[in-house]
Coordinates of C-alpha atoms and ligand atoms in Angstrom, one line a residue:
M1 CA -38.4 24.4 -208.3
D2 CA -37.8 21.1 -210.1
K3 CA -38.3 20.7 -213.9
L4 CA -38.4 17.7 -216.1
Q5 CA -36.2 17.6 -219.3
I6 CA -37.3 15.2 -221.9
E7 CA -35.4 14.3 -225.1
G8 CA -38.2 13.1 -227.4
G9 CA -38.2 10.3 -229.9
S10 CA -37.6 7.2 -227.8
R11 CA -40.0 4.3 -228.1
L12 CA -41.1 3.0 -224.7
A13 CA -40.5 -0.8 -224.2
G14 CA -40.4 -3.1 -221.3
E15 CA -42.4 -3.6 -218.1
V16 CA -43.7 -1.0 -215.6
R17 CA -45.4 -1.6 -212.3
V18 CA -48.3 0.6 -211.3
S19 CA -48.4 2.0 -207.7
G20 CA -51.4 2.1 -205.3
A21 CA -54.2 4.5 -206.3
K22 CA -53.9 8.1 -205.0
N23 CA -57.7 8.6 -205.1
A24 CA -58.3 5.4 -203.1
A25 CA -55.5 6.0 -200.6
L26 CA -56.7 9.5 -199.7
P27 CA -60.2 8.5 -198.5
I28 CA -58.9 5.3 -196.9
L29 CA -56.3 7.2 -194.9
C30 CA -59.2 9.3 -193.6
A31 CA -61.2 6.1 -192.7
S32 CA -58.6 5.5 -190.0
L33 CA -60.3 8.3 -188.1
L34 CA -63.4 6.2 -187.7
T35 CA -61.9 3.7 -185.2
P36 CA -59.8 3.8 -182.1
E37 CA -58.1 0.7 -183.3
P38 CA -55.2 0.5 -185.8
L39 CA -55.7 0.4 -189.6
A40 CA -52.8 -1.3 -191.5
L41 CA -52.5 -0.4 -195.1
T42 CA -50.3 -1.9 -197.9
N43 CA -49.7 -0.7 -201.5
V44 CA -49.9 3.0 -200.3
P45 CA -48.3 5.1 -203.0
K46 CA -45.4 7.4 -202.1
L47 CA -46.9 10.7 -203.2
N48 CA -47.0 14.3 -202.0
D49 CA -50.8 14.2 -201.6
V50 CA -50.4 11.1 -199.4
R51 CA -47.8 12.9 -197.3
T52 CA -50.1 15.9 -196.9
M53 CA -53.0 13.7 -195.8
R54 CA -50.7 11.9 -193.3
A55 CA -49.5 15.3 -192.0
L56 CA -53.2 16.4 -191.6
L57 CA -54.1 13.2 -189.7
S58 CA -50.9 13.6 -187.5
Q59 CA -52.0 17.1 -186.5
M60 CA -55.3 15.6 -185.4
G61 CA -53.5 13.1 -183.2
V62 CA -53.4 10.0 -185.4
A63 CA -50.3 8.0 -184.5
Q64 CA -48.6 6.5 -187.6
H65 CA -46.0 3.8 -188.0
D66 CA -44.2 2.9 -191.3
G67 CA -43.2 -0.7 -191.7
D68 CA -41.7 -2.6 -194.6
G69 CA -44.3 -1.9 -197.4
F70 CA -47.1 -1.0 -195.0
I71 CA -48.3 1.8 -192.8
T72 CA -50.4 1.7 -189.7
L73 CA -52.6 4.5 -188.6
D74 CA -53.8 4.5 -185.0
A75 CA -56.5 7.0 -184.1
A76 CA -56.9 5.8 -180.5
R77 CA -57.4 9.5 -179.6
I78 CA -58.3 12.4 -181.8
D79 CA -57.0 15.6 -180.1
W80 CA -58.0 18.1 -182.8
P81 CA -61.0 17.4 -185.0
L82 CA -59.7 20.1 -187.3
A83 CA -58.5 20.5 -190.9
P84 CA -56.8 23.9 -191.1
Y85 CA -56.7 26.1 -194.1
E86 CA -52.9 25.8 -194.5
L87 CA -53.3 22.1 -195.4
V88 CA -56.7 22.1 -197.1
K89 CA -55.5 24.8 -199.5
T90 CA -52.7 22.6 -200.7
M91 CA -55.0 19.6 -201.1
R92 CA -58.8 19.7 -201.6
A93 CA -59.1 16.0 -200.7
S94 CA -58.7 17.1 -197.0
I95 CA -62.5 17.6 -197.1
L96 CA -62.6 13.8 -196.8
A97 CA -61.8 14.2 -193.1
L98 CA -65.2 16.0 -192.5
G99 CA -67.5 12.9 -192.5
P100 CA -65.3 10.6 -190.4
L101 CA -64.4 13.3 -187.8
L102 CA -68.0 14.3 -187.3
A103 CA -69.1 10.6 -187.0
R104 CA -66.4 9.7 -184.6
C105 CA -66.0 12.9 -182.5
G106 CA -69.5 14.6 -182.8
E107 CA -67.8 17.7 -184.1
A108 CA -65.5 18.8 -186.9
R109 CA -64.0 22.0 -188.2
V110 CA -62.7 21.8 -191.7
S111 CA -61.5 24.7 -193.9
L112 CA -63.5 25.4 -197.0
P113 CA -61.3 24.5 -200.0
G114 CA -60.5 27.6 -202.1
G115 CA -60.5 27.8 -205.8
C116 CA -58.9 25.2 -207.9
A117 CA -57.0 25.2 -211.2
I118 CA -59.5 22.9 -213.0
G119 CA -62.8 24.3 -211.8
L120 CA -64.9 25.8 -209.0
R121 CA -65.3 22.4 -207.3
P122 CA -67.9 23.3 -204.6
V123 CA -68.5 21.0 -201.6
D124 CA -72.2 21.7 -201.2
Q125 CA -73.2 18.1 -201.6
H126 CA -70.9 17.0 -198.8
V127 CA -72.5 19.6 -196.5
K128 CA -76.1 19.0 -197.6
G129 CA -75.7 15.3 -197.2
L130 CA -74.4 15.6 -193.6
Q131 CA -77.1 18.0 -192.8
A132 CA -79.7 15.5 -194.0
M133 CA -78.1 13.1 -191.5
G134 CA -78.8 15.5 -188.7
A135 CA -75.6 17.5 -188.5
E136 CA -75.8 21.2 -187.6
I137 CA -73.4 23.0 -189.9
D138 CA -72.5 26.6 -190.2
M139 CA -69.9 28.4 -192.2
A140 CA -67.8 31.1 -190.7
H141 CA -64.4 32.6 -191.3
G142 CA -63.8 30.2 -194.2
Y143 CA -64.5 27.1 -192.1
I144 CA -67.2 24.5 -192.1
N145 CA -68.2 24.0 -188.5
A146 CA -70.2 20.8 -188.0
R147 CA -71.8 19.2 -184.9
A148 CA -73.9 16.1 -184.3
A149 CA -74.2 14.1 -181.1
R150 CA -74.8 11.1 -183.4
L151 CA -75.6 11.2 -187.1
R152 CA -78.8 9.4 -188.1
G153 CA -79.4 7.3 -191.1
T154 CA -81.4 8.9 -193.9
T155 CA -81.9 8.7 -197.7
Y156 CA -79.9 11.3 -199.5
V157 CA -80.1 11.8 -203.3
F158 CA -77.1 13.6 -204.7
D159 CA -77.9 16.5 -207.0
V160 CA -74.7 15.8 -208.9
V161 CA -72.5 12.7 -209.1
T162 CA -69.6 13.4 -206.8
V163 CA -66.8 11.0 -205.9
T164 CA -65.4 12.5 -202.7
G165 CA -69.0 13.5 -201.7
T166 CA -70.1 9.9 -201.9
E167 CA -67.0 8.8 -200.0
N168 CA -67.5 11.4 -197.2
L169 CA -71.1 10.4 -196.6
M170 CA -70.4 6.7 -196.9
M171 CA -67.8 7.0 -194.2
A172 CA -70.0 9.2 -192.0
A173 CA -72.9 6.7 -192.3
T174 CA -70.9 3.7 -191.0
L175 CA -71.2 5.1 -187.5
A176 CA -74.7 6.7 -187.8
D177 CA -77.8 5.5 -186.0
G178 CA -79.8 3.5 -188.5
V179 CA -79.7 2.9 -192.2
T180 CA -78.4 5.5 -194.8
T181 CA -79.2 5.1 -198.5
L182 CA -77.2 7.2 -200.9
E183 CA -78.9 7.6 -204.3
N184 CA -77.2 8.9 -207.4
A185 CA -74.0 7.9 -205.8
A186 CA -70.7 7.9 -207.7
R187 CA -69.7 4.4 -209.0
E188 CA -65.9 4.9 -209.3
P189 CA -63.7 1.8 -208.4
E190 CA -62.1 3.8 -205.6
I191 CA -65.5 3.9 -203.9
I192 CA -65.6 0.1 -204.0
D193 CA -62.0 0.0 -202.6
L194 CA -63.0 2.3 -199.7
A195 CA -66.2 0.3 -199.0
Q196 CA -64.1 -3.0 -198.9
C197 CA -61.8 -1.4 -196.4
L198 CA -64.7 -0.1 -194.3
V199 CA -66.3 -3.6 -194.4
R200 CA -63.1 -5.1 -193.1
M201 CA -63.3 -2.6 -190.3
G202 CA -66.8 -3.9 -189.4
A203 CA -69.0 -1.6 -191.4
R204 CA -72.1 -2.8 -193.1
I205 CA -72.3 -1.6 -196.7
S206 CA -73.9 -2.9 -199.8
G207 CA -74.2 -1.5 -203.3
A208 CA -70.8 0.2 -203.6
G209 CA -70.0 0.5 -207.3
S210 CA -73.7 1.0 -208.1
D211 CA -75.6 4.3 -207.9
R212 CA -77.4 3.2 -204.7
I213 CA -75.3 2.5 -201.7
V214 CA -76.9 1.3 -198.5
I215 CA -75.0 1.6 -195.2
E216 CA -76.3 0.2 -191.9
G217 CA -74.7 2.1 -189.1
V218 CA -72.8 0.3 -186.3
A219 CA -71.8 1.4 -182.9
R220 CA -68.0 0.9 -183.4
L221 CA -65.5 0.0 -186.1
H222 CA -62.4 -2.1 -185.4
A223 CA -58.8 -2.8 -186.5
A224 CA -58.3 -4.1 -190.0
E225 CA -55.8 -4.6 -192.8
H226 CA -56.3 -3.5 -196.4
A227 CA -54.3 -3.3 -199.6
I228 CA -54.9 -0.2 -201.7
M229 CA -56.1 -0.9 -205.3
P230 CA -53.8 -0.2 -208.2
D231 CA -54.0 3.3 -209.7
R232 CA -56.1 3.2 -212.8
I233 CA -55.1 6.7 -213.9
E234 CA -51.4 5.9 -213.6
T235 CA -52.1 2.7 -215.6
G236 CA -54.0 4.7 -218.3
T237 CA -51.2 7.3 -218.4
F238 CA -48.6 4.5 -219.2
L239 CA -50.9 3.0 -221.8
A240 CA -51.3 6.3 -223.5
A241 CA -47.6 7.0 -223.3
A242 CA -46.8 3.6 -224.8
A243 CA -49.3 4.0 -227.6
A244 CA -48.1 7.5 -228.4
T245 CA -44.5 6.4 -228.7
H246 CA -45.4 3.3 -230.8
G247 CA -44.0 1.3 -227.9
D248 CA -44.3 -2.2 -226.6
V249 CA -45.1 -2.1 -222.8
V250 CA -46.5 -4.4 -220.2
V251 CA -48.1 -2.6 -217.4
T252 CA -48.2 -4.8 -214.2
N253 CA -50.2 -4.5 -211.0
A254 CA -53.0 -3.2 -213.3
D255 CA -56.7 -3.8 -213.3
A256 CA -58.1 -3.6 -216.8
S257 CA -61.7 -3.8 -215.6
S258 CA -61.4 -0.4 -214.0
L259 CA -60.3 1.1 -217.3
T260 CA -62.6 -0.3 -220.0
A261 CA -63.5 3.1 -221.5
V262 CA -59.9 4.2 -221.8
I263 CA -58.7 0.9 -223.3
D264 CA -61.6 1.0 -225.8
K265 CA -60.6 4.5 -226.9
L266 CA -56.9 3.6 -227.2
R267 CA -57.9 0.6 -229.4
E268 CA -60.0 2.9 -231.5
A269 CA -56.9 5.2 -231.8
G270 CA -54.9 2.2 -233.2
A271 CA -53.2 0.7 -230.2
H272 CA -53.1 -3.1 -229.8
I273 CA -54.0 -3.9 -226.2
D274 CA -54.2 -7.3 -224.5
T275 CA -55.4 -7.7 -220.9
N276 CA -55.2 -10.3 -218.3
A277 CA -56.0 -10.5 -214.6
T278 CA -53.2 -8.3 -213.3
S279 CA -51.4 -6.8 -216.4
I280 CA -52.1 -5.0 -219.6
T281 CA -49.9 -5.1 -222.7
V282 CA -49.9 -2.3 -225.2
R283 CA -48.3 -2.3 -228.6
G284 CA -48.6 0.9 -230.7
N285 CA -46.9 -0.2 -233.9
G286 CA -49.3 1.2 -236.5
A287 CA -50.4 4.7 -237.3
L288 CA -52.5 6.5 -234.7
R289 CA -56.0 7.4 -235.8
A290 CA -58.3 10.1 -234.5
A291 CA -60.8 9.1 -231.8
S292 CA -63.3 11.4 -230.0
V293 CA -63.9 11.2 -226.2
R294 CA -66.4 12.7 -223.9
T295 CA -65.6 12.6 -220.1
A296 CA -68.3 11.6 -217.7
P297 CA -68.5 9.8 -214.3
F298 CA -67.5 6.1 -214.2
P299 CA -67.8 3.8 -216.1
A300 CA -67.5 6.4 -218.9
F301 CA -64.2 8.0 -220.0
P302 CA -62.5 9.6 -216.9
T303 CA -61.8 13.3 -216.8
D304 CA -58.5 12.3 -215.2
M305 CA -57.4 10.8 -218.5
Q306 CA -58.7 13.6 -220.8
A307 CA -55.4 15.5 -221.0
Q308 CA -53.2 12.4 -221.5
F309 CA -55.5 11.2 -224.3
M310 CA -55.3 14.7 -225.9
A311 CA -51.5 14.4 -226.1
L312 CA -51.9 11.2 -228.1
A313 CA -54.6 12.8 -230.3
T314 CA -52.2 15.6 -231.4
L315 CA -50.4 13.1 -233.6
A316 CA -53.3 10.9 -234.7
E317 CA -54.5 11.0 -238.3
G318 CA -57.7 13.1 -238.6
A319 CA -59.7 15.2 -236.1
S320 CA -60.6 14.1 -232.6
V321 CA -63.2 16.0 -230.6
I322 CA -62.4 15.9 -226.8
T323 CA -65.3 17.1 -224.6
E324 CA -64.9 17.7 -220.9
T325 CA -68.1 17.5 -219.0
I326 CA -66.9 17.3 -215.4
F327 CA -64.8 20.3 -214.7
E328 CA -65.2 23.8 -216.2
N329 CA -61.6 24.6 -216.6
R330 CA -59.7 21.5 -217.5
M331 CA -58.2 22.5 -220.9
M332 CA -55.2 24.4 -219.6
H333 CA -52.9 22.0 -221.2
V334 CA -54.2 23.1 -224.7
Q335 CA -52.1 26.2 -224.7
E336 CA -49.0 24.3 -223.7
L337 CA -49.6 21.6 -226.4
R338 CA -49.9 24.4 -228.9
R339 CA -46.4 25.6 -227.9
L340 CA -45.2 22.1 -229.0
G341 CA -46.9 22.5 -232.4
A342 CA -50.3 20.9 -231.8
D343 CA -53.3 22.0 -233.8
I344 CA -56.1 22.4 -231.3
E345 CA -59.2 24.6 -231.3
V346 CA -61.3 25.0 -228.2
E347 CA -64.9 25.9 -228.3
G348 CA -66.8 25.9 -225.0
N349 CA -66.0 22.6 -223.3
A350 CA -64.8 20.8 -226.4
A351 CA -61.4 20.7 -228.1
V352 CA -61.0 19.8 -231.7
V353 CA -57.6 18.2 -232.1
R354 CA -56.3 17.9 -235.7
G355 CA -53.4 15.5 -235.9
V356 CA -50.1 17.0 -237.0
A357 CA -47.1 15.1 -238.5
R358 CA -44.8 16.0 -235.6
L359 CA -44.5 18.0 -232.4
T360 CA -41.4 20.0 -231.6
G361 CA -39.8 20.3 -228.2
A362 CA -40.2 23.5 -226.2
N363 CA -40.4 24.9 -222.7
V364 CA -43.8 24.3 -221.2
M365 CA -45.5 24.8 -217.9
A366 CA -47.5 22.2 -215.9
T367 CA -50.8 23.7 -214.6
D368 CA -52.3 20.7 -212.8
L369 CA -51.6 17.1 -212.1
R370 CA -53.1 15.5 -215.2
A371 CA -52.0 18.4 -217.5
S372 CA -48.5 17.6 -216.3
A373 CA -48.9 14.0 -217.4
C374 CA -50.2 15.1 -220.8
L375 CA -47.1 17.3 -221.3
V376 CA -44.8 14.4 -220.3
I377 CA -46.4 12.2 -223.1
A378 CA -46.2 15.1 -225.5
G379 CA -42.5 15.6 -224.6
L380 CA -41.8 11.9 -225.2
V381 CA -43.0 12.2 -228.8
A382 CA -41.8 15.7 -229.7
D383 CA -38.7 16.2 -231.7
G384 CA -35.8 17.6 -229.6
E385 CA -35.9 18.7 -226.0
T386 CA -39.0 19.6 -223.9
T387 CA -38.6 21.2 -220.5
I388 CA -41.6 21.0 -218.2
D389 CA -41.7 23.6 -215.4
R390 CA -43.8 23.4 -212.2
I391 CA -43.7 19.6 -211.9
Y392 CA -44.6 19.7 -208.3
H393 CA -48.1 19.0 -209.7
L394 CA -46.8 15.7 -211.0
D395 CA -45.3 14.7 -207.7
R396 CA -48.7 14.9 -206.1
G397 CA -50.0 12.0 -208.1
Y398 CA -47.3 10.0 -209.8
E399 CA -44.8 8.0 -207.9
C400 CA -41.2 8.2 -209.4
I401 CA -42.6 8.8 -212.9
E402 CA -39.2 9.7 -214.4
D403 CA -37.6 6.6 -213.0
K404 CA -40.4 4.4 -214.3
L405 CA -40.3 6.0 -217.8
S406 CA -36.4 5.9 -217.8
A407 CA -36.6 2.2 -217.2
L408 CA -38.8 1.9 -220.3
G409 CA -36.2 3.7 -222.4
A410 CA -37.4 7.3 -222.1
R411 CA -34.7 10.0 -222.0
I412 CA -36.1 12.0 -219.1
R413 CA -34.4 13.6 -216.2
R414 CA -35.3 15.9 -213.3
V415 CA -33.3 19.1 -212.9
S416 CA -33.5 21.5 -209.9
Ligands
EPU1 N1 -69.6 19.0 -207.4 C1 -70.5 19.9 -206.9 N2 -70.8 19.9 -205.6 C2 -70.1 19.1 -204.7 C3 -69.2 18.2 -205.2 C4 -68.9 18.2 -206.5 O1 -71.1 20.6 -207.7 O2 -70.4 19.1 -203.5 C5 -69.2 19.0 -208.8 C6 -67.8 19.4 -209.1 O3 -67.6 20.8 -209.2 C7 -67.6 18.7 -210.5 C8 -68.4 17.4 -210.3 O4 -69.3 17.7 -209.3 O5 -68.1 19.5 -211.5 C9 -67.6 16.2 -210.0 O6 -66.7 16.4 -208.9 P1 -66.3 15.3 -207.9 O7 -66.9 15.8 -206.5 O8 -66.7 14.0 -208.3 O9 -64.8 15.5 -207.8 P2 -63.9 15.2 -206.5 O10 -64.5 14.2 -205.7 O11 -63.6 16.5 -205.9 C10 -62.4 13.3 -207.5 C11 -61.0 13.0 -207.7 C12 -60.5 13.9 -208.9 C13 -61.4 13.5 -210.1 C14 -62.8 13.7 -209.8 C15 -63.8 13.2 -210.9 C16 -60.2 12.5 -205.5 C17 -59.4 12.8 -204.3 N3 -60.2 13.3 -206.5 O12 -62.6 14.7 -207.2 O13 -59.2 13.6 -209.1 O14 -61.0 14.3 -211.2 O15 -63.2 12.9 -208.6 O16 -63.6 11.9 -211.2 O17 -60.8 11.4 -205.6 C18 -57.0 13.9 -210.0 O18 -56.7 12.8 -209.4 O19 -56.3 14.5 -210.8 C19 -58.3 14.5 -209.6 C20 -58.6 15.8 -209.8

């Protein structure tokens, strides 16, 4: 199993390019199931989650072709409308195949995702929404079995704001009979990116990015090309790392408008940030100050940046209160940060982080994707060597992170 070794103390400086967004690429790969014609994608990140999703689509019969900087997915035939447990258990986003398979094939069998390191993460909203569109769904032997000769448009009000739930129903509705209105929909930028791709494929969608999305079903979708949006969480991770190390970094292929809440909080914490259309410059040359954050659905502070922000807060002057409202168990990094000398108290879903003068390197264990990124940032600022175990979590969602950080001057290496 690979580990990362980091010798702390380097100030990050230079330019880093952000990859395509994992959480936009995963639903968009599934959108290929909706049409018998090819979908060509660019800016697809090279990540383990993307490989897993492609393997899943391959098993279903989706032909794939890798070109120079693009991939083409061709679902002319779908042999197996099935997402088996073996793949779903490694990646919950496999649930995104449910809506497209049902809409295109009239049937789908998708394993129920099991437990997850960061919370319970039920999929009841995906199931209820499809039932409201006329699907017959039963659960047996750990699988969701869904059937519908043709889904029909309806109005569905989500009980909770769910990103992949919104994406699943939006994809299913593109081929439904009539108009579907999704109320209390998630507003994340990845939903807009998916909607733009679907519209290029011939779907009729309005309101993506608001909490009310209207989809007018069509008989068929067609071939299209689409470039995946830049990864806003990777962007935010580099901004936090640069600020924490008092660095001077230009993050390119970045969209500041998708990251306003994070940029505001980094500024509050003392970082100097300038934005333009495609890049963000961060300078962290003054002392860090405490800043409190509360995670919530977009446009509020993203849960996927909570852990990385906490790493920064460990060295800020004063006490930051970091409240997690999306997932019940997303504070696993706290124990590991404490091993590096951080002063953090957790009460319920809030962590009180009191800034310390320094962190000291130690062996730590990554528990999930964003917790891993948090530990990388902490390792960069800790005195001495930090070794991070179980970094396969990191490889699910960050493309070549150690190469990108090395190019910025970090002393970081992967060891087997
Ligand atoms: N929820 C339900 N029922 C449902 C669906 C969700 O109760 O049917 C609850 C969840 O348990 C959670 C809340 O609703 O408490 C929000 O979860 P959501 O469904 O929005 O999360 P997700 O769609 O499973 C996506 C991202 C996550 C990100 C969350 C929140 C993808 C592939 N994953 O997950 O990304 O944390 O939205 O923004 O888009 C990551 O990249 O590290 C990651 C975990």
